[in-house]
Amino acid sequence: MDSDIKSQLIRLKELQNELKSQCEEDLSSEATSDKARNLTQEVLVKARSILDQTMYSFYKKKVLPNLSKNEADKARVYFPLVNKKEDLNSVLGRAMIRDLSKNYSKLYSFLESIQPYNHGFEWISDFVNYSNEKHVRLIPQTKTVYEKTVVSNGRGSVSWGAGGT
C-alpha cells in the first residue's frame, strides 16, 4: 500500500475516534457542538480524499504510462461515484480510463458494485453530497432525542417509546 495513503488512513481513524468521543460528550447537551461539526467535515473530506488519491495512484501506475501527453493533460481522475449506471463509463472516460472494464475487469466490477445506484450502497450519495459541502459550509447536523418509558416490578420490565401504547 502507498505510504501516503496508509498514513492518511491512520489519520482518518484518529479523526473518527475524536469525532466519536466528541459526539458522546455532546449527548448531554441540547446541540451539536461546533467541534463535532468540524470533525464530521474533516472525516468526510479526508475519506473522500483518500478514495480519490487511491484512484489516482492506480491511474498513475497503470494508465498514465500508456497515454499521450495530450491525453494525460486532459485526464480528470477522481474515485468514480455516480448515481446512474450509465454515468460510470463517462466518468472513467474523463480520467482516460475508458478500457477499465476490459483491461482491469476485477477493479471495474468492484467499482460498479459499490455505486450508489446499487441496493445497500445508497448511502454513498449522502457521503458524496456531504463531503462536497466543504465548498459551502460545515456539515449541517441535527440532534434527535427519543424518550422511552420503562415500567418494572422487580422481576421484569416493559418499555415503549414515542407512539407506543
mmCIF file of C-alpha atoms in Angstrom:
data_model
loop_
_atom_site.group_PDB
_atom_site.id
_atom_site.type_symbol
_atom_site.label_atom_id
_atom_site.label_comp_id
_atom_site.label_asym_id
_atom_site.label_seq_id
_atom_site.Cartn_x
_atom_site.Cartn_y
_atom_site.Cartn_z
ATOM 1 C CA MET A 1 0.000 0.000 0.000
ATOM 2 C CA ASP A 2 1.177 3.508 -0.831
ATOM 3 C CA SER A 3 2.745 5.043 2.317
ATOM 4 C CA ASP A 4 0.940 8.385 1.810
ATOM 5 C CA ILE A 5 -2.424 6.650 1.645
ATOM 6 C CA LYS A 6 -1.566 4.456 4.613
ATOM 7 C CA SER A 7 -0.635 7.473 6.734
ATOM 8 C CA GLN A 8 -3.868 9.188 5.740
ATOM 9 C CA LEU A 9 -5.885 6.106 6.713
ATOM 10 C CA ILE A 10 -4.222 6.231 10.121
ATOM 11 C CA ARG A 11 -5.123 9.922 10.429
ATOM 12 C CA LEU A 12 -8.703 9.186 9.327
ATOM 13 C CA LYS A 13 -9.011 6.618 12.122
ATOM 14 C CA GLU A 14 -7.719 9.202 14.624
ATOM 15 C CA LEU A 15 -10.290 11.737 13.400
ATOM 16 C CA GLN A 16 -13.060 9.135 13.642
ATOM 17 C CA ASN A 17 -12.101 8.330 17.231
ATOM 18 C CA GLU A 18 -12.001 12.032 18.101
ATOM 19 C CA LEU A 19 -15.425 12.513 16.481
ATOM 20 C CA LYS A 20 -16.866 9.558 18.396
ATOM 21 C CA SER A 21 -15.585 11.000 21.691
ATOM 22 C CA GLN A 22 -16.967 14.441 20.859
ATOM 23 C CA CYS A 23 -20.378 13.006 19.931
ATOM 24 C CA GLU A 24 -20.505 11.111 23.224
ATOM 25 C CA GLU A 25 -19.668 14.366 25.025
ATOM 26 C CA ASP A 26 -22.355 16.233 23.053
ATOM 27 C CA LEU A 27 -25.069 13.750 24.036
ATOM 28 C CA SER A 28 -25.561 15.622 27.310
ATOM 29 C CA SER A 29 -26.192 18.971 25.623
ATOM 30 C CA GLU A 30 -29.081 20.209 23.511
ATOM 31 C CA ALA A 31 -27.000 20.982 20.438
ATOM 32 C CA THR A 32 -24.237 19.506 18.352
ATOM 33 C CA SER A 33 -21.011 21.344 19.129
ATOM 34 C CA ASP A 34 -19.039 23.256 16.539
ATOM 35 C CA LYS A 35 -16.167 20.889 17.263
ATOM 36 C CA ALA A 36 -18.315 17.884 16.297
ATOM 37 C CA ARG A 37 -19.438 19.649 13.127
ATOM 38 C CA ASN A 38 -15.825 20.424 12.206
ATOM 39 C CA LEU A 39 -14.713 16.870 12.937
ATOM 40 C CA THR A 40 -17.584 15.464 10.888
ATOM 41 C CA GLN A 41 -16.493 17.572 7.951
ATOM 42 C CA GLU A 42 -12.858 16.569 8.390
ATOM 43 C CA VAL A 43 -13.735 12.864 8.498
ATOM 44 C CA LEU A 44 -15.887 13.047 5.359
ATOM 45 C CA VAL A 45 -13.441 15.173 3.385
ATOM 46 C CA LYS A 46 -10.476 13.013 4.449
ATOM 47 C CA ALA A 47 -12.323 9.817 3.456
ATOM 48 C CA ARG A 48 -13.284 11.247 0.067
ATOM 49 C CA SER A 49 -9.747 12.477 -0.495
ATOM 50 C CA ILE A 50 -8.325 9.028 0.261
ATOM 51 C CA LEU A 51 -10.664 7.469 -2.286
ATOM 52 C CA ASP A 52 -9.604 9.991 -4.932
ATOM 53 C CA GLN A 53 -5.913 9.531 -4.155
ATOM 54 C CA THR A 54 -6.261 5.752 -4.306
ATOM 55 C CA MET A 55 -7.809 6.012 -7.760
ATOM 56 C CA TYR A 56 -5.101 8.432 -8.837
ATOM 57 C CA SER A 57 -2.407 6.054 -7.581
ATOM 58 C CA PHE A 58 -3.869 3.279 -9.763
ATOM 59 C CA TYR A 59 -4.103 5.690 -12.706
ATOM 60 C CA LYS A 60 -0.506 6.867 -12.277
ATOM 61 C CA LYS A 61 0.878 3.305 -12.149
ATOM 62 C CA LYS A 62 -1.297 1.545 -14.712
ATOM 63 C CA VAL A 63 -2.818 4.096 -17.084
ATOM 64 C CA LEU A 64 -0.635 7.197 -17.304
ATOM 65 C CA PRO A 65 2.395 5.430 -18.848
ATOM 66 C CA ASN A 66 0.197 4.460 -21.824
ATOM 67 C CA LEU A 67 -1.222 7.938 -22.505
ATOM 68 C CA SER A 68 -0.012 10.668 -24.799
ATOM 69 C CA LYS A 69 0.905 13.988 -23.196
ATOM 70 C CA ASN A 70 -2.282 15.499 -24.598
ATOM 71 C CA GLU A 71 -4.438 12.721 -23.080
ATOM 72 C CA ALA A 72 -2.619 12.975 -19.746
ATOM 73 C CA ASP A 73 -3.201 16.735 -19.658
ATOM 74 C CA LYS A 74 -6.937 16.233 -20.252
ATOM 75 C CA ALA A 75 -7.396 13.467 -17.683
ATOM 76 C CA ARG A 76 -9.575 14.276 -14.668
ATOM 77 C CA VAL A 77 -9.027 11.452 -12.206
ATOM 78 C CA TYR A 78 -11.353 11.006 -9.237
ATOM 79 C CA PHE A 79 -12.761 7.965 -7.492
ATOM 80 C CA PRO A 80 -15.869 7.326 -9.582
ATOM 81 C CA LEU A 81 -19.124 7.629 -7.642
ATOM 82 C CA VAL A 82 -22.226 8.139 -9.783
ATOM 83 C CA ASN A 83 -25.979 7.895 -9.246
ATOM 84 C CA LYS A 84 -26.776 6.321 -12.619
ATOM 85 C CA LYS A 85 -25.167 3.217 -14.085
ATOM 86 C CA GLU A 86 -24.758 4.834 -17.495
ATOM 87 C CA ASP A 87 -22.631 7.629 -15.959
ATOM 88 C CA LEU A 88 -19.848 5.343 -14.714
ATOM 89 C CA ASN A 89 -18.141 4.899 -18.080
ATOM 90 C CA SER A 90 -18.410 8.632 -18.735
ATOM 91 C CA VAL A 91 -16.564 9.450 -15.503
ATOM 92 C CA LEU A 92 -13.936 6.823 -16.284
ATOM 93 C CA GLY A 93 -13.616 8.297 -19.773
ATOM 94 C CA ARG A 94 -12.810 11.734 -18.326
ATOM 95 C CA ALA A 95 -9.988 10.014 -16.435
ATOM 96 C CA MET A 96 -8.795 8.429 -19.700
ATOM 97 C CA ILE A 97 -9.617 5.003 -18.247
ATOM 98 C CA ARG A 98 -12.206 4.023 -20.869
ATOM 99 C CA ASP A 99 -10.990 0.422 -21.098
ATOM 100 C CA LEU A 100 -11.109 -0.329 -17.375
ATOM 101 C CA SER A 101 -13.834 -2.969 -17.800
ATOM 102 C CA LYS A 102 -11.707 -4.757 -20.408
ATOM 103 C CA ASN A 103 -8.185 -4.305 -19.048
ATOM 104 C CA TYR A 104 -8.918 -4.417 -15.296
ATOM 105 C CA SER A 105 -12.214 -6.267 -15.079
ATOM 106 C CA LYS A 106 -11.947 -7.083 -11.358
ATOM 107 C CA LEU A 107 -11.417 -3.430 -10.451
ATOM 108 C CA TYR A 108 -14.227 -2.351 -12.759
ATOM 109 C CA SER A 109 -16.583 -4.949 -11.249
ATOM 110 C CA PHE A 110 -15.710 -3.757 -7.762
ATOM 111 C CA LEU A 111 -16.227 -0.089 -8.651
ATOM 112 C CA GLU A 112 -19.508 -0.900 -10.361
ATOM 113 C CA SER A 113 -20.709 -2.943 -7.375
ATOM 114 C CA ILE A 114 -20.296 -0.119 -4.826
ATOM 115 C CA GLN A 115 -22.075 2.629 -6.735
ATOM 116 C CA PRO A 116 -24.974 4.453 -5.042
ATOM 117 C CA TYR A 117 -27.447 3.063 -7.585
ATOM 118 C CA ASN A 118 -26.904 -0.440 -6.148
ATOM 119 C CA HIS A 119 -29.034 -1.713 -3.276
ATOM 120 C CA GLY A 120 -27.205 -1.286 0.016
ATOM 121 C CA PHE A 121 -24.947 1.481 -1.283
ATOM 122 C CA GLU A 122 -27.493 4.314 -1.492
ATOM 123 C CA TRP A 123 -25.748 5.940 1.491
ATOM 124 C CA ILE A 124 -22.807 6.780 -0.761
ATOM 125 C CA SER A 125 -24.902 9.533 -2.400
ATOM 126 C CA ASP A 126 -25.209 11.183 1.020
ATOM 127 C CA PHE A 127 -21.479 10.682 1.600
ATOM 128 C CA VAL A 128 -20.677 12.441 -1.694
ATOM 129 C CA ASN A 129 -23.134 15.281 -1.045
ATOM 130 C CA TYR A 130 -21.915 15.911 2.495
ATOM 131 C CA SER A 131 -18.236 15.638 1.599
ATOM 132 C CA ASN A 132 -18.873 18.230 -1.125
ATOM 133 C CA GLU A 133 -20.374 20.591 1.493
ATOM 134 C CA LYS A 134 -16.782 21.578 2.318
ATOM 135 C CA HIS A 135 -17.040 24.075 -0.510
ATOM 136 C CA VAL A 136 -20.028 25.807 1.043
ATOM 137 C CA ARG A 137 -20.244 25.349 4.806
ATOM 138 C CA LEU A 138 -19.847 22.981 7.710
ATOM 139 C CA ILE A 139 -21.929 19.818 7.570
ATOM 140 C CA PRO A 140 -25.423 20.556 8.918
ATOM 141 C CA GLN A 141 -26.377 18.304 11.826
ATOM 142 C CA THR A 142 -29.442 17.739 13.960
ATOM 143 C CA LYS A 143 -29.873 16.007 17.266
ATOM 144 C CA THR A 144 -32.953 13.876 17.847
ATOM 145 C CA VAL A 145 -33.934 12.753 21.319
ATOM 146 C CA TYR A 146 -36.247 9.780 21.774
ATOM 147 C CA GLU A 147 -37.903 9.323 25.130
ATOM 148 C CA LYS A 148 -38.597 5.857 26.454
ATOM 149 C CA THR A 149 -40.809 4.797 29.356
ATOM 150 C CA VAL A 150 -39.817 1.755 31.417
ATOM 151 C CA VAL A 151 -42.117 0.073 33.929
ATOM 152 C CA SER A 152 -40.550 -2.555 36.165
ATOM 153 C CA ASN A 153 -41.845 -4.701 39.019
ATOM 154 C CA GLY A 154 -38.503 -6.187 40.057
ATOM 155 C CA ARG A 155 -38.977 -9.448 38.133
ATOM 156 C CA GLY A 156 -39.283 -7.991 34.654
ATOM 157 C CA SER A 157 -39.920 -4.794 32.777
ATOM 158 C CA VAL A 158 -41.817 -3.331 29.852
ATOM 159 C CA SER A 159 -40.673 -0.328 27.842
ATOM 160 C CA TRP A 160 -42.040 1.775 24.992
ATOM 161 C CA GLY A 161 -41.002 4.803 23.039
ATOM 162 C CA ALA A 162 -42.819 7.598 21.255
ATOM 163 C CA GLY A 163 -46.028 6.392 19.647
ATOM 164 C CA GLY A 164 -46.215 3.278 21.817
ATOM 165 C CA THR A 165 -49.347 2.459 23.779
#
